[in-house]
PDB file of C-alpha atoms in Angstrom:
ATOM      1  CA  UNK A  27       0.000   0.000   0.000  1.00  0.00           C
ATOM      2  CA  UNK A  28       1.100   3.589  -1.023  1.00  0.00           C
ATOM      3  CA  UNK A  29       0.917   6.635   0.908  1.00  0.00           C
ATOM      4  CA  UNK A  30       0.916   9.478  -1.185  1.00  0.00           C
ATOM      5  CA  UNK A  31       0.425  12.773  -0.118  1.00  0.00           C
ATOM      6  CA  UNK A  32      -1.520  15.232  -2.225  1.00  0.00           C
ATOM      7  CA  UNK A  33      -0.675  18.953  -1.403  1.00  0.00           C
ATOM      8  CA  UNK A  34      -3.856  20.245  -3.420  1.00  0.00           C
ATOM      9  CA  UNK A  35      -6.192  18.587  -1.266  1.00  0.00           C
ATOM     10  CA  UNK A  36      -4.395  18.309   1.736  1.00  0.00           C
ATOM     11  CA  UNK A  37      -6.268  20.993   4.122  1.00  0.00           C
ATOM     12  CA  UNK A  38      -3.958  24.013   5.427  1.00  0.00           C
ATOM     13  CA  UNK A  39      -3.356  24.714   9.262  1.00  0.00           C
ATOM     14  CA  UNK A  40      -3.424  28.365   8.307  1.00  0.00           C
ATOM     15  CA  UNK A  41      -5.067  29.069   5.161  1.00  0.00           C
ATOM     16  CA  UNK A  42      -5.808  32.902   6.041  1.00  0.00           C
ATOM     17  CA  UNK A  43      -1.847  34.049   6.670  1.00  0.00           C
ATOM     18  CA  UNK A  44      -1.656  34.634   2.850  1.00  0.00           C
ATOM     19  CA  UNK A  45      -4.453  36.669   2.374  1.00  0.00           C
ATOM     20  CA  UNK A  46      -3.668  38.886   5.785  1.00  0.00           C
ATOM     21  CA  UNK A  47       0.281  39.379   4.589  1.00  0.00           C
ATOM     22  CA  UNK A  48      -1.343  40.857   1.108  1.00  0.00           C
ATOM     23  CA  UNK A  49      -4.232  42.889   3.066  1.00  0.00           C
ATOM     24  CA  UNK A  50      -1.293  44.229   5.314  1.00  0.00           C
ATOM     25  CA  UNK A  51       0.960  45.376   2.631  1.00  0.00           C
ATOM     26  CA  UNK A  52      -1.599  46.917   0.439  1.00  0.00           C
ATOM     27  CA  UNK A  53      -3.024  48.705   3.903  1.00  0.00           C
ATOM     28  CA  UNK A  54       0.699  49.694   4.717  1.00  0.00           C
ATOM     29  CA  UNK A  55       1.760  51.142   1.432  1.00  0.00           C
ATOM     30  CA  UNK A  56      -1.873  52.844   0.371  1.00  0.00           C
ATOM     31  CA  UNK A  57      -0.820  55.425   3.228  1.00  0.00           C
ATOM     32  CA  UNK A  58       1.212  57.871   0.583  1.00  0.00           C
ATOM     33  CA  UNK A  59       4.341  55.609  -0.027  1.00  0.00           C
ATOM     34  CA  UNK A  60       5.106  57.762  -3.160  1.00  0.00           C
ATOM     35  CA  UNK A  61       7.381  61.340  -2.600  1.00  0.00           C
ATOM     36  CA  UNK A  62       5.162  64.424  -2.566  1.00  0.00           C
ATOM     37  CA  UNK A  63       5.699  66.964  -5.168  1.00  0.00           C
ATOM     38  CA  UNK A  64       5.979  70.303  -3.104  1.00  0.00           C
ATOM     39  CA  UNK A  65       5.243  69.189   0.540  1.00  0.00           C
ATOM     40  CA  UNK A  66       3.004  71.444   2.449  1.00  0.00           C
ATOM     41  CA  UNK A  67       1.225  71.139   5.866  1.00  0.00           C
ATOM     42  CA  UNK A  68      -1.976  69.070   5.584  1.00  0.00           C
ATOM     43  CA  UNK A  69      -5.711  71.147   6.476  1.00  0.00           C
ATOM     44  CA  UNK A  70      -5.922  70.977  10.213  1.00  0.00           C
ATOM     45  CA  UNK A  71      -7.666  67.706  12.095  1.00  0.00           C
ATOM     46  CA  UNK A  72      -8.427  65.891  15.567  1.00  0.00           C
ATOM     47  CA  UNK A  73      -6.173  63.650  15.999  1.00  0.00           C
ATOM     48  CA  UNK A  74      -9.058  61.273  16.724  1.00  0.00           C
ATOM     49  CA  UNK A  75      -9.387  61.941  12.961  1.00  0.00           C
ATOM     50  CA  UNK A  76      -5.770  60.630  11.522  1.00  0.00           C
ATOM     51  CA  UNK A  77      -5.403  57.962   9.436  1.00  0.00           C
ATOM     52  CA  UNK A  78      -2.588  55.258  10.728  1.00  0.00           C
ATOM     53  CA  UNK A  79       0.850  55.898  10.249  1.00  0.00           C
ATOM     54  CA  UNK A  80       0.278  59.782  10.706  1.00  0.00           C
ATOM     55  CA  UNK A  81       3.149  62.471  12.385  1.00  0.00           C
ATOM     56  CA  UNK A  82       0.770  65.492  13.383  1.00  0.00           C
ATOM     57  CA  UNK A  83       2.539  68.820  14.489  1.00  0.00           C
ATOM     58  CA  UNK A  84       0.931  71.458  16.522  1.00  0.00           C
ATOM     59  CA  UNK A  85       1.123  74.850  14.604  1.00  0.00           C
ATOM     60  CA  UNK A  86       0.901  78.290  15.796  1.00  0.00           C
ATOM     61  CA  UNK A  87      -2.357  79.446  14.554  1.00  0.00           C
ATOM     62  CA  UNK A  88      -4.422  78.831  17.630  1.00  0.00           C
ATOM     63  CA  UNK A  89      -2.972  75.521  18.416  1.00  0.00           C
ATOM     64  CA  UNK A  90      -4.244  73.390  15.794  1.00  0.00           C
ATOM     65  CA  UNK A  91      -2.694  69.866  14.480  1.00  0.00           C
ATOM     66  CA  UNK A  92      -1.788  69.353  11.401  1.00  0.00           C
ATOM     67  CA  UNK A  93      -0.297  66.472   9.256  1.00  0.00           C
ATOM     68  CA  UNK A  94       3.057  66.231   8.346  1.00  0.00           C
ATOM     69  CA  UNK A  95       4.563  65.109   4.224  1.00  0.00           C
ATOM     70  CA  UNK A  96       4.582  61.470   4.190  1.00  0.00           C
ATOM     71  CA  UNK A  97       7.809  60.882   2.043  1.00  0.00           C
ATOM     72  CA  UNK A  98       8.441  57.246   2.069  1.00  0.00           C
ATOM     73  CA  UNK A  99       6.916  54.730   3.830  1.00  0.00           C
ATOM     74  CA  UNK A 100       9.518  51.041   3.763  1.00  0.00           C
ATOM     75  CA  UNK A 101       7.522  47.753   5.391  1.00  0.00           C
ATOM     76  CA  UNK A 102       9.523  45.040   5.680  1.00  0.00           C
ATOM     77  CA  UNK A 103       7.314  41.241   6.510  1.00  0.00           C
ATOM     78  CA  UNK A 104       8.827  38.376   7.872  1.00  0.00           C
ATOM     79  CA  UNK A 105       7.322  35.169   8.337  1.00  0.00           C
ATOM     80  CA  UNK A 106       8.667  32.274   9.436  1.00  0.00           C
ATOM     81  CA  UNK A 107       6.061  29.314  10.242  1.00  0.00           C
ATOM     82  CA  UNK A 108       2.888  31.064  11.755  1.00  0.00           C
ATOM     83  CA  UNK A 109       4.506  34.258  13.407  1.00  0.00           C
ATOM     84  CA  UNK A 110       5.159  37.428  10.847  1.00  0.00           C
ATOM     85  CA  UNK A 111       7.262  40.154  12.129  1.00  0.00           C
ATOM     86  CA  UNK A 112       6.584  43.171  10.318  1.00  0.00           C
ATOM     87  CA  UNK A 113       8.672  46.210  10.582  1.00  0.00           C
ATOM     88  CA  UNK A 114       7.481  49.812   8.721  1.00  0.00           C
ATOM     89  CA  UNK A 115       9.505  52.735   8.755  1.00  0.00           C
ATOM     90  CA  UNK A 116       8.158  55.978   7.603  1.00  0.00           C
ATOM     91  CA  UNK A 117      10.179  59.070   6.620  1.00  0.00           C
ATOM     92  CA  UNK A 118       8.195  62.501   6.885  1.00  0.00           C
ATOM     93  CA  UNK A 119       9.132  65.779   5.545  1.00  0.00           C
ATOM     94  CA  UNK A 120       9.382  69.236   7.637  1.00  0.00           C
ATOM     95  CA  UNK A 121       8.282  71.998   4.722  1.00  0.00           C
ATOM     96  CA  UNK A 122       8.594  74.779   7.400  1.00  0.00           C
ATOM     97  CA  UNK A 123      11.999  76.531   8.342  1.00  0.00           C
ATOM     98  CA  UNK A 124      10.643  76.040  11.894  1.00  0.00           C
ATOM     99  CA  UNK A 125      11.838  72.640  14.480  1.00  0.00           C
ATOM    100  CA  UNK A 126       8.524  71.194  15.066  1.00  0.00           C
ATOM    101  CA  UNK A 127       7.267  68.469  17.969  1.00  0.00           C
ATOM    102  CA  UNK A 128       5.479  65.835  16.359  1.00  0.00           C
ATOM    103  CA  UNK A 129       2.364  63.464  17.388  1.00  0.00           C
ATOM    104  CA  UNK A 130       2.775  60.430  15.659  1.00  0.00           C
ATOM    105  CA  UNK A 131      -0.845  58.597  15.457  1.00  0.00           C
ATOM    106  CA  UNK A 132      -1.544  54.793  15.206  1.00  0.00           C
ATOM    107  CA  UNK A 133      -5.106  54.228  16.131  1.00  0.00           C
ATOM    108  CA  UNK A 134      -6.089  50.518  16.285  1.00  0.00           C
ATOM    109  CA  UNK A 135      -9.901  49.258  16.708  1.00  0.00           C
ATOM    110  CA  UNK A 136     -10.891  48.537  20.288  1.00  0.00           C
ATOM    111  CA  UNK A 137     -10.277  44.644  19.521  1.00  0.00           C
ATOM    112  CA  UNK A 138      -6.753  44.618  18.226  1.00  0.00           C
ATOM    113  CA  UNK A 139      -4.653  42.612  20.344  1.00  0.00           C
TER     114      UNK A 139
END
């Protein structure tokens, strides 16, 4: 008697890791990977209103955040078994001639781990 495995029909322990590495990289690099033209300050917002992956700065008229040039955005996705180590580091762009303090804001839903 033969034992032959099949790998098309033989089930997966994880099938969903492949589709959440792709969802993850296209969320990741939708969030302005690309170099901005002329970089400006962004309108002003909450920061309850940022998207992830967003370096707010407080400006002088009246105190009011504002987002920061996303230059480049690099995400680098390791996997190894079922653990994926993800690393993303994001460049941002000052257009002012003034040092600014930054807010960086990652907001995660209330069930993220």
């Amino acid at each position: 008697m033969s034992h032959v495995l099949d790998c098309a029909r033989a089930p997966q322990r994880f099938p969903f890791l492949p589709l959440l590495i792709v969802f993850l990289s296209v969320f990741l690099f939708s969030n302005g990977s690309w170099p901005a033209q002329s970089p400006t300050l962004g309108r002003a917002m909450k920061a309850q209103d940022a998207e992830a992956g967003t370096l707010l700065v407080r400006t002088s008229d009246h105190g009011q955040l504002r987002p920061m040039p996303t230059l480049a955005t690099d995400v680098n996705i390791n996997v190894t078994g079922m653990i994926a180590r993800s690393t993303v580091t994001q460049h941002f762009g000052n257009p002012t001639d003034q040092w600014l303090e930054g807010i960086y804001v990652f907001p995660l839903s209330e069930s993220a781990a």
